[in-house]
Amino acid sequence: QVRLVESGGGLVQAGGSLRLSCADSGSIVNFFAMGWYRQAPGKSRESVAGIYPGGSTNYVDSVKGRFTISRDNANHTVYLQMNSLKPEDTAVYYCNTFPTAYNSWGQGTQVTVSS
């Protein structure tokens, strides 16, 4: 198990942007498909986006065209650029391996979008 640390969340108005970062204490980012997940209050955790070692990406329909996942292997970091944010994007965002979350969950980073 490696430690995944998410950061970059915050409070933003609808239509705004945020960039989330996920840093790992090992090097799973370099060798595994990685993804961003989110959990809204009262809802189950869902996968939002994934990126494979070769660079191909996968997005849930609700964020296509608005979110972009990327990875920086040199810095063991995965990013999620979120544009045109909507109130329904409000959730705690986590990173983990993708499409199955094998690693322990980190603390996540809170994203709150006001209308």
Short mmCIF file of N, CA, C and O in Angstrom, two decimals:
data_model
loop_
_atom_site.label_atom_id
_atom_site.label_comp_id
_atom_site.label_asym_id
_atom_site.label_seq_id
_atom_site.Cartn_x
_atom_site.Cartn_y
_atom_site.Cartn_z
N GLN A 1 0.82 -1.18 0.00
CA GLN A 1 0.00 0.00 0.00
C GLN A 1 0.87 1.25 0.00
O GLN A 1 1.83 1.36 0.75
N VAL A 2 0.54 2.18 -0.85
CA VAL A 2 1.22 3.46 -0.85
C VAL A 2 0.24 4.52 -0.40
O VAL A 2 -0.96 4.33 -0.40
N ARG A 3 0.79 5.64 -0.02
CA ARG A 3 -0.04 6.73 0.47
C ARG A 3 -0.35 7.67 -0.69
O ARG A 3 0.56 8.16 -1.35
N LEU A 4 -1.64 7.89 -0.90
CA LEU A 4 -2.08 8.83 -1.92
C LEU A 4 -2.60 10.08 -1.24
O LEU A 4 -3.43 9.99 -0.34
N VAL A 5 -2.13 11.23 -1.67
CA VAL A 5 -2.52 12.50 -1.05
C VAL A 5 -3.14 13.40 -2.11
O VAL A 5 -2.47 13.80 -3.07
N GLU A 6 -4.41 13.70 -1.89
CA GLU A 6 -5.15 14.57 -2.81
C GLU A 6 -5.12 16.01 -2.30
O GLU A 6 -5.15 16.24 -1.10
N SER A 7 -5.09 16.95 -3.23
CA SER A 7 -5.11 18.36 -2.87
C SER A 7 -5.69 19.17 -4.03
O SER A 7 -5.88 18.65 -5.13
N GLY A 8 -5.98 20.43 -3.75
CA GLY A 8 -6.43 21.33 -4.79
C GLY A 8 -7.91 21.68 -4.78
O GLY A 8 -8.37 22.49 -5.58
N GLY A 9 -8.64 21.05 -3.87
CA GLY A 9 -10.07 21.35 -3.80
C GLY A 9 -10.32 22.73 -3.23
O GLY A 9 -9.40 23.44 -2.82
N GLY A 10 -11.59 23.10 -3.20
CA GLY A 10 -11.96 24.40 -2.65
C GLY A 10 -13.38 24.76 -2.99
O GLY A 10 -14.15 23.94 -3.50
N LEU A 11 -13.71 26.00 -2.71
CA LEU A 11 -15.04 26.54 -3.00
C LEU A 11 -14.94 27.40 -4.25
O LEU A 11 -14.09 28.29 -4.33
N VAL A 12 -15.80 27.13 -5.21
CA VAL A 12 -15.78 27.87 -6.47
C VAL A 12 -17.20 28.09 -6.94
O VAL A 12 -18.09 27.30 -6.64
N GLN A 13 -17.41 29.16 -7.67
CA GLN A 13 -18.74 29.42 -8.23
C GLN A 13 -18.97 28.55 -9.47
O GLN A 13 -18.01 28.14 -10.14
N ALA A 14 -20.21 28.32 -9.76
CA ALA A 14 -20.55 27.57 -10.97
C ALA A 14 -19.91 28.24 -12.18
O ALA A 14 -19.89 29.47 -12.29
N GLY A 15 -19.35 27.41 -13.06
CA GLY A 15 -18.65 27.91 -14.22
C GLY A 15 -17.16 28.08 -14.00
O GLY A 15 -16.41 28.30 -14.97
N GLY A 16 -16.74 27.96 -12.77
CA GLY A 16 -15.32 28.13 -12.44
C GLY A 16 -14.51 26.87 -12.68
O GLY A 16 -15.02 25.85 -13.18
N SER A 17 -13.24 26.95 -12.31
CA SER A 17 -12.30 25.85 -12.56
C SER A 17 -11.48 25.55 -11.31
O SER A 17 -11.24 26.44 -10.48
N LEU A 18 -11.07 24.31 -11.22
CA LEU A 18 -10.13 23.86 -10.19
C LEU A 18 -9.21 22.81 -10.79
O LEU A 18 -9.61 22.10 -11.74
N ARG A 19 -8.03 22.69 -10.22
CA ARG A 19 -7.11 21.64 -10.63
C ARG A 19 -6.73 20.81 -9.41
O ARG A 19 -6.12 21.33 -8.47
N LEU A 20 -7.09 19.56 -9.45
CA LEU A 20 -6.77 18.65 -8.35
C LEU A 20 -5.47 17.92 -8.63
O LEU A 20 -5.15 17.62 -9.79
N SER A 21 -4.75 17.62 -7.56
CA SER A 21 -3.50 16.86 -7.67
C SER A 21 -3.55 15.65 -6.77
O SER A 21 -4.15 15.69 -5.69
N CYS A 22 -2.91 14.59 -7.20
CA CYS A 22 -2.81 13.37 -6.41
C CYS A 22 -1.36 12.92 -6.45
O CYS A 22 -0.86 12.52 -7.51
N ALA A 23 -0.70 12.98 -5.30
CA ALA A 23 0.69 12.58 -5.22
C ALA A 23 0.79 11.25 -4.48
O ALA A 23 0.09 11.04 -3.48
N ASP A 24 1.65 10.37 -4.95
CA ASP A 24 1.79 9.09 -4.25
C ASP A 24 3.19 8.96 -3.65
O ASP A 24 4.15 9.54 -4.17
N SER A 25 3.25 8.24 -2.56
CA SER A 25 4.51 8.08 -1.83
C SER A 25 5.38 7.01 -2.44
O SER A 25 6.55 6.88 -2.08
N GLY A 26 4.81 6.25 -3.37
CA GLY A 26 5.59 5.22 -4.04
C GLY A 26 5.69 5.55 -5.51
O GLY A 26 6.03 6.67 -5.85
N SER A 27 5.35 4.63 -6.35
CA SER A 27 5.41 4.91 -7.78
C SER A 27 4.29 4.21 -8.53
O SER A 27 4.43 3.88 -9.70
N ILE A 28 3.16 4.02 -7.84
CA ILE A 28 2.07 3.34 -8.55
C ILE A 28 1.54 4.18 -9.70
O ILE A 28 1.04 3.65 -10.68
N VAL A 29 1.67 5.50 -9.57
CA VAL A 29 1.21 6.38 -10.64
C VAL A 29 1.91 6.04 -11.94
O VAL A 29 1.35 6.15 -13.02
N ASN A 30 3.16 5.62 -11.84
CA ASN A 30 3.96 5.37 -13.04
C ASN A 30 3.58 4.06 -13.73
O ASN A 30 3.80 3.92 -14.94
N PHE A 31 3.02 3.12 -12.98
CA PHE A 31 2.87 1.78 -13.53
C PHE A 31 1.44 1.28 -13.62
O PHE A 31 1.19 0.27 -14.27
N PHE A 32 0.52 1.98 -12.97
CA PHE A 32 -0.86 1.52 -12.96
C PHE A 32 -1.79 2.54 -13.60
O PHE A 32 -1.48 3.74 -13.61
N ALA A 33 -2.91 2.07 -14.08
CA ALA A 33 -3.97 2.99 -14.47
C ALA A 33 -4.46 3.68 -13.21
O ALA A 33 -4.68 3.03 -12.19
N MET A 34 -4.62 4.98 -13.28
CA MET A 34 -5.03 5.77 -12.12
C MET A 34 -6.33 6.49 -12.44
O MET A 34 -6.59 6.86 -13.59
N GLY A 35 -7.11 6.72 -11.41
CA GLY A 35 -8.38 7.38 -11.63
C GLY A 35 -8.74 8.35 -10.52
O GLY A 35 -8.18 8.31 -9.43
N TRP A 36 -9.67 9.20 -10.84
CA TRP A 36 -10.28 10.08 -9.86
C TRP A 36 -11.70 9.59 -9.60
O TRP A 36 -12.43 9.22 -10.54
N TYR A 37 -12.06 9.62 -8.34
CA TYR A 37 -13.37 9.21 -7.89
C TYR A 37 -13.96 10.34 -7.06
O TYR A 37 -13.22 11.20 -6.57
N ARG A 38 -15.27 10.32 -6.89
CA ARG A 38 -15.88 11.33 -6.03
C ARG A 38 -17.05 10.74 -5.28
O ARG A 38 -17.68 9.78 -5.73
N GLN A 39 -17.31 11.33 -4.12
CA GLN A 39 -18.45 10.92 -3.31
C GLN A 39 -19.18 12.15 -2.81
O GLN A 39 -18.61 12.94 -2.05
N ALA A 40 -20.40 12.29 -3.26
CA ALA A 40 -21.25 13.39 -2.83
C ALA A 40 -22.01 12.96 -1.58
O ALA A 40 -22.20 11.76 -1.34
N PRO A 41 -22.45 13.93 -0.78
CA PRO A 41 -23.20 13.59 0.44
C PRO A 41 -24.40 12.70 0.15
O PRO A 41 -25.19 12.98 -0.75
N GLY A 42 -24.49 11.59 0.87
CA GLY A 42 -25.62 10.70 0.71
C GLY A 42 -25.58 9.81 -0.51
O GLY A 42 -26.53 9.08 -0.79
N LYS A 43 -24.47 9.85 -1.24
CA LYS A 43 -24.36 9.05 -2.46
C LYS A 43 -23.15 8.12 -2.38
O LYS A 43 -22.24 8.32 -1.58
N SER A 44 -23.16 7.12 -3.23
CA SER A 44 -22.04 6.19 -3.30
C SER A 44 -20.87 6.83 -4.05
O SER A 44 -21.06 7.75 -4.85
N ARG A 45 -19.69 6.33 -3.78
CA ARG A 45 -18.53 6.83 -4.50
C ARG A 45 -18.60 6.36 -5.95
O ARG A 45 -18.94 5.21 -6.22
N GLU A 46 -18.25 7.25 -6.88
CA GLU A 46 -18.29 6.92 -8.30
C GLU A 46 -16.96 7.29 -8.94
O GLU A 46 -16.28 8.22 -8.52
N SER A 47 -16.62 6.56 -9.99
CA SER A 47 -15.42 6.93 -10.74
C SER A 47 -15.76 8.08 -11.69
O SER A 47 -16.85 8.13 -12.25
N VAL A 48 -14.84 8.98 -11.82
CA VAL A 48 -15.04 10.18 -12.63
C VAL A 48 -14.19 10.12 -13.90
O VAL A 48 -14.66 10.43 -14.99
N ALA A 49 -12.93 9.74 -13.74
CA ALA A 49 -12.00 9.73 -14.87
C ALA A 49 -10.87 8.76 -14.59
O ALA A 49 -10.51 8.53 -13.43
N GLY A 50 -10.32 8.19 -15.64
CA GLY A 50 -9.19 7.29 -15.50
C GLY A 50 -8.18 7.53 -16.61
O GLY A 50 -8.54 7.98 -17.71
N ILE A 51 -6.92 7.22 -16.31
CA ILE A 51 -5.87 7.35 -17.30
C ILE A 51 -4.99 6.12 -17.23
O ILE A 51 -4.58 5.69 -16.16
N TYR A 52 -4.72 5.53 -18.38
CA TYR A 52 -3.94 4.31 -18.46
C TYR A 52 -2.47 4.64 -18.69
O TYR A 52 -2.13 5.74 -19.13
N PRO A 53 -1.59 3.69 -18.41
CA PRO A 53 -0.16 3.97 -18.57
C PRO A 53 0.22 4.46 -19.96
O PRO A 53 1.13 5.27 -20.11
N GLY A 54 -0.50 4.02 -20.97
CA GLY A 54 -0.20 4.47 -22.33
C GLY A 54 -0.74 5.85 -22.66
O GLY A 54 -0.43 6.42 -23.70
N GLY A 55 -1.55 6.38 -21.74
CA GLY A 55 -2.07 7.73 -21.92
C GLY A 55 -3.54 7.81 -22.31
O GLY A 55 -4.12 8.90 -22.30
N SER A 56 -4.14 6.69 -22.64
CA SER A 56 -5.57 6.76 -22.99
C SER A 56 -6.38 7.09 -21.75
O SER A 56 -5.98 6.78 -20.63
N THR A 57 -7.51 7.73 -21.97
CA THR A 57 -8.33 8.22 -20.87
C THR A 57 -9.76 7.74 -20.99
O THR A 57 -10.23 7.33 -22.06
N ASN A 58 -10.45 7.83 -19.87
CA ASN A 58 -11.85 7.41 -19.79
C ASN A 58 -12.56 8.36 -18.85
O ASN A 58 -12.04 8.70 -17.79
N TYR A 59 -13.77 8.80 -19.24
CA TYR A 59 -14.52 9.75 -18.42
C TYR A 59 -15.97 9.29 -18.28
O TYR A 59 -16.55 8.72 -19.20
N VAL A 60 -16.53 9.58 -17.13
CA VAL A 60 -17.97 9.38 -16.96
C VAL A 60 -18.68 10.43 -17.81
O VAL A 60 -18.16 11.54 -18.01
N ASP A 61 -19.83 10.08 -18.33
CA ASP A 61 -20.52 10.97 -19.27
C ASP A 61 -20.75 12.37 -18.70
O ASP A 61 -20.67 13.36 -19.43
N SER A 62 -21.03 12.46 -17.42
CA SER A 62 -21.40 13.75 -16.84
C SER A 62 -20.25 14.76 -16.81
O SER A 62 -20.49 15.96 -16.62
N VAL A 63 -19.02 14.32 -17.03
CA VAL A 63 -17.89 15.26 -16.99
C VAL A 63 -17.16 15.36 -18.32
O VAL A 63 -16.23 16.16 -18.46
N LYS A 64 -17.58 14.59 -19.30
CA LYS A 64 -16.92 14.64 -20.60
C LYS A 64 -16.96 16.05 -21.18
O LYS A 64 -17.99 16.71 -21.16
N GLY A 65 -15.83 16.49 -21.68
CA GLY A 65 -15.73 17.82 -22.26
C GLY A 65 -15.46 18.91 -21.24
O GLY A 65 -15.17 20.05 -21.62
N ARG A 66 -15.54 18.59 -19.96
CA ARG A 66 -15.30 19.58 -18.90
C ARG A 66 -14.07 19.23 -18.06
O ARG A 66 -13.36 20.13 -17.61
N PHE A 67 -13.83 17.95 -17.83
CA PHE A 67 -12.71 17.50 -16.99
C PHE A 67 -11.64 16.87 -17.86
O PHE A 67 -11.93 16.22 -18.87
N THR A 68 -10.38 17.04 -17.43
CA THR A 68 -9.26 16.42 -18.12
C THR A 68 -8.33 15.79 -17.10
O THR A 68 -7.85 16.49 -16.19
N ILE A 69 -8.07 14.51 -17.26
CA ILE A 69 -7.13 13.82 -16.37
C ILE A 69 -5.78 13.73 -17.06
O ILE A 69 -5.70 13.54 -18.29
N SER A 70 -4.72 13.88 -16.29
CA SER A 70 -3.37 13.78 -16.84
C SER A 70 -2.45 13.21 -15.77
O SER A 70 -2.82 13.12 -14.59
N ARG A 71 -1.24 12.84 -16.17
CA ARG A 71 -0.30 12.27 -15.22
C ARG A 71 1.09 12.81 -15.48
O ARG A 71 1.44 13.12 -16.61
N ASP A 72 1.87 12.92 -14.43
CA ASP A 72 3.26 13.35 -14.51
C ASP A 72 4.08 12.26 -13.84
O ASP A 72 4.20 12.24 -12.62
N ASN A 73 4.61 11.35 -14.62
CA ASN A 73 5.33 10.22 -14.05
C ASN A 73 6.59 10.66 -13.30
O ASN A 73 6.96 10.05 -12.29
N ALA A 74 7.24 11.68 -13.77
CA ALA A 74 8.47 12.13 -13.12
C ALA A 74 8.21 12.57 -11.68
O ALA A 74 9.06 12.41 -10.81
N ASN A 75 7.03 13.13 -11.45
CA ASN A 75 6.68 13.62 -10.12
C ASN A 75 5.66 12.74 -9.41
O ASN A 75 5.16 13.13 -8.35
N HIS A 76 5.37 11.58 -9.99
CA HIS A 76 4.44 10.62 -9.37
C HIS A 76 3.12 11.29 -9.02
O HIS A 76 2.61 11.14 -7.90
N THR A 77 2.58 12.05 -9.95
CA THR A 77 1.38 12.83 -9.66
C THR A 77 0.36 12.66 -10.78
O THR A 77 0.71 12.60 -11.96
N VAL A 78 -0.89 12.59 -10.38
CA VAL A 78 -2.02 12.58 -11.31
C VAL A 78 -2.84 13.85 -11.07
O VAL A 78 -3.03 14.25 -9.92
N TYR A 79 -3.30 14.45 -12.14
CA TYR A 79 -4.05 15.70 -12.05
C TYR A 79 -5.46 15.52 -12.60
O TYR A 79 -5.71 14.65 -13.43
N LEU A 80 -6.35 16.37 -12.14
CA LEU A 80 -7.69 16.46 -12.71
C LEU A 80 -8.01 17.94 -12.89
O LEU A 80 -8.22 18.65 -11.91
N GLN A 81 -8.00 18.38 -14.13
CA GLN A 81 -8.39 19.75 -14.45
C GLN A 81 -9.90 19.77 -14.63
O GLN A 81 -10.44 19.05 -15.48
N MET A 82 -10.57 20.58 -13.84
CA MET A 82 -12.02 20.64 -13.87
C MET A 82 -12.46 22.04 -14.29
O MET A 82 -12.17 23.02 -13.60
N ASN A 83 -13.11 22.12 -15.43
CA ASN A 83 -13.62 23.39 -15.95
C ASN A 83 -15.14 23.36 -15.99
O ASN A 83 -15.76 22.30 -15.92
N SER A 84 -15.72 24.54 -16.15
CA SER A 84 -17.19 24.65 -16.24
C SER A 84 -17.87 23.87 -15.13
O SER A 84 -18.81 23.11 -15.37
N LEU A 85 -17.40 24.07 -13.92
CA LEU A 85 -17.93 23.31 -12.79
C LEU A 85 -19.40 23.62 -12.54
O LEU A 85 -19.87 24.76 -12.75
N LYS A 86 -20.11 22.60 -12.09
CA LYS A 86 -21.54 22.70 -11.81
C LYS A 86 -21.78 22.35 -10.34
O LYS A 86 -20.99 21.61 -9.74
N PRO A 87 -22.87 22.83 -9.77
CA PRO A 87 -23.17 22.48 -8.37
C PRO A 87 -23.21 20.97 -8.14
O PRO A 87 -22.82 20.50 -7.07
N GLU A 88 -23.63 20.22 -9.13
CA GLU A 88 -23.68 18.76 -8.98
C GLU A 88 -22.30 18.10 -8.97
O GLU A 88 -22.19 16.89 -8.73
N ASP A 89 -21.25 18.87 -9.22
CA ASP A 89 -19.89 18.34 -9.08
C ASP A 89 -19.40 18.39 -7.64
O ASP A 89 -18.32 17.89 -7.33
N THR A 90 -20.18 18.99 -6.76
CA THR A 90 -19.81 19.08 -5.35
C THR A 90 -19.67 17.70 -4.75
O THR A 90 -20.58 16.87 -4.82
N ALA A 91 -18.49 17.42 -4.19
CA ALA A 91 -18.20 16.10 -3.63
C ALA A 91 -16.80 16.13 -3.03
O ALA A 91 -16.05 17.09 -3.22
N VAL A 92 -16.47 15.06 -2.34
CA VAL A 92 -15.08 14.82 -1.95
C VAL A 92 -14.46 13.99 -3.06
O VAL A 92 -15.01 12.96 -3.46
N TYR A 93 -13.33 14.43 -3.56
CA TYR A 93 -12.65 13.77 -4.67
C TYR A 93 -11.45 12.99 -4.16
O TYR A 93 -10.66 13.49 -3.34
N TYR A 94 -11.31 11.77 -4.67
CA TYR A 94 -10.24 10.87 -4.29
C TYR A 94 -9.53 10.34 -5.53
O TYR A 94 -10.12 10.28 -6.61
N CYS A 95 -8.30 9.92 -5.35
CA CYS A 95 -7.62 9.20 -6.44
C CYS A 95 -7.29 7.80 -5.96
O CYS A 95 -7.18 7.53 -4.76
N ASN A 96 -7.16 6.90 -6.92
CA ASN A 96 -6.83 5.52 -6.62
C ASN A 96 -6.53 4.82 -7.94
O ASN A 96 -6.64 5.42 -9.01
N THR A 97 -6.16 3.56 -7.88
CA THR A 97 -5.98 2.81 -9.10
C THR A 97 -7.33 2.68 -9.80
O THR A 97 -8.39 2.86 -9.19
N PHE A 98 -7.27 2.42 -11.09
CA PHE A 98 -8.47 2.46 -11.93
C PHE A 98 -8.46 1.29 -12.89
O PHE A 98 -7.37 0.91 -13.36
N PRO A 99 -9.56 0.69 -13.25
CA PRO A 99 -10.91 1.01 -12.79
C PRO A 99 -11.28 0.38 -11.46
O PRO A 99 -12.37 0.66 -10.93
N THR A 100 -10.40 -0.44 -10.92
CA THR A 100 -10.63 -1.00 -9.59
C THR A 100 -9.70 -0.31 -8.60
O THR A 100 -8.51 -0.18 -8.85
N ALA A 101 -10.28 0.15 -7.52
CA ALA A 101 -9.52 0.86 -6.50
C ALA A 101 -8.88 -0.15 -5.55
O ALA A 101 -9.54 -0.65 -4.63
N TYR A 102 -7.61 -0.45 -5.80
CA TYR A 102 -6.92 -1.45 -4.99
C TYR A 102 -6.25 -0.85 -3.77
O TYR A 102 -6.06 -1.53 -2.76
N ASN A 103 -5.86 0.40 -3.84
CA ASN A 103 -5.11 1.01 -2.75
C ASN A 103 -6.06 1.52 -1.67
O ASN A 103 -7.26 1.72 -1.92
N SER A 104 -5.52 1.75 -0.49
CA SER A 104 -6.31 2.37 0.56
C SER A 104 -6.70 3.77 0.13
O SER A 104 -5.96 4.45 -0.58
N TRP A 105 -7.86 4.21 0.57
CA TRP A 105 -8.32 5.55 0.20
C TRP A 105 -7.60 6.60 1.04
O TRP A 105 -7.37 6.42 2.23
N GLY A 106 -7.26 7.72 0.40
CA GLY A 106 -6.71 8.85 1.12
C GLY A 106 -7.83 9.67 1.75
O GLY A 106 -8.98 9.24 1.79
N GLN A 107 -7.48 10.85 2.21
CA GLN A 107 -8.48 11.71 2.85
C GLN A 107 -9.37 12.42 1.85
O GLN A 107 -10.45 12.88 2.19
N GLY A 108 -8.90 12.50 0.63
CA GLY A 108 -9.68 13.20 -0.38
C GLY A 108 -9.55 14.70 -0.27
O GLY A 108 -8.94 15.24 0.65
N THR A 109 -10.12 15.39 -1.24
CA THR A 109 -10.13 16.85 -1.23
C THR A 109 -11.54 17.32 -1.57
O THR A 109 -12.15 16.84 -2.53
N GLN A 110 -12.05 18.24 -0.77
CA GLN A 110 -13.43 18.70 -0.92
C GLN A 110 -13.54 19.72 -2.05
O GLN A 110 -12.79 20.70 -2.09
N VAL A 111 -14.49 19.49 -2.92
CA VAL A 111 -14.83 20.44 -3.98
C VAL A 111 -16.27 20.87 -3.75
O VAL A 111 -17.18 20.03 -3.69
N THR A 112 -16.47 22.17 -3.61
CA THR A 112 -17.80 22.72 -3.41
C THR A 112 -18.06 23.76 -4.48
O THR A 112 -17.28 24.71 -4.63
N VAL A 113 -19.14 23.57 -5.24
CA VAL A 113 -19.49 24.48 -6.32
C VAL A 113 -20.80 25.17 -5.95
O VAL A 113 -21.83 24.50 -5.79
N SER A 114 -20.74 26.47 -5.83
CA SER A 114 -21.94 27.23 -5.47
C SER A 114 -22.66 27.71 -6.73
O SER A 114 -22.04 27.98 -7.75
N SER A 115 -23.97 27.78 -6.61
CA SER A 115 -24.77 28.20 -7.77
C SER A 115 -24.92 29.70 -7.82
O SER A 115 -24.58 30.43 -6.92
#
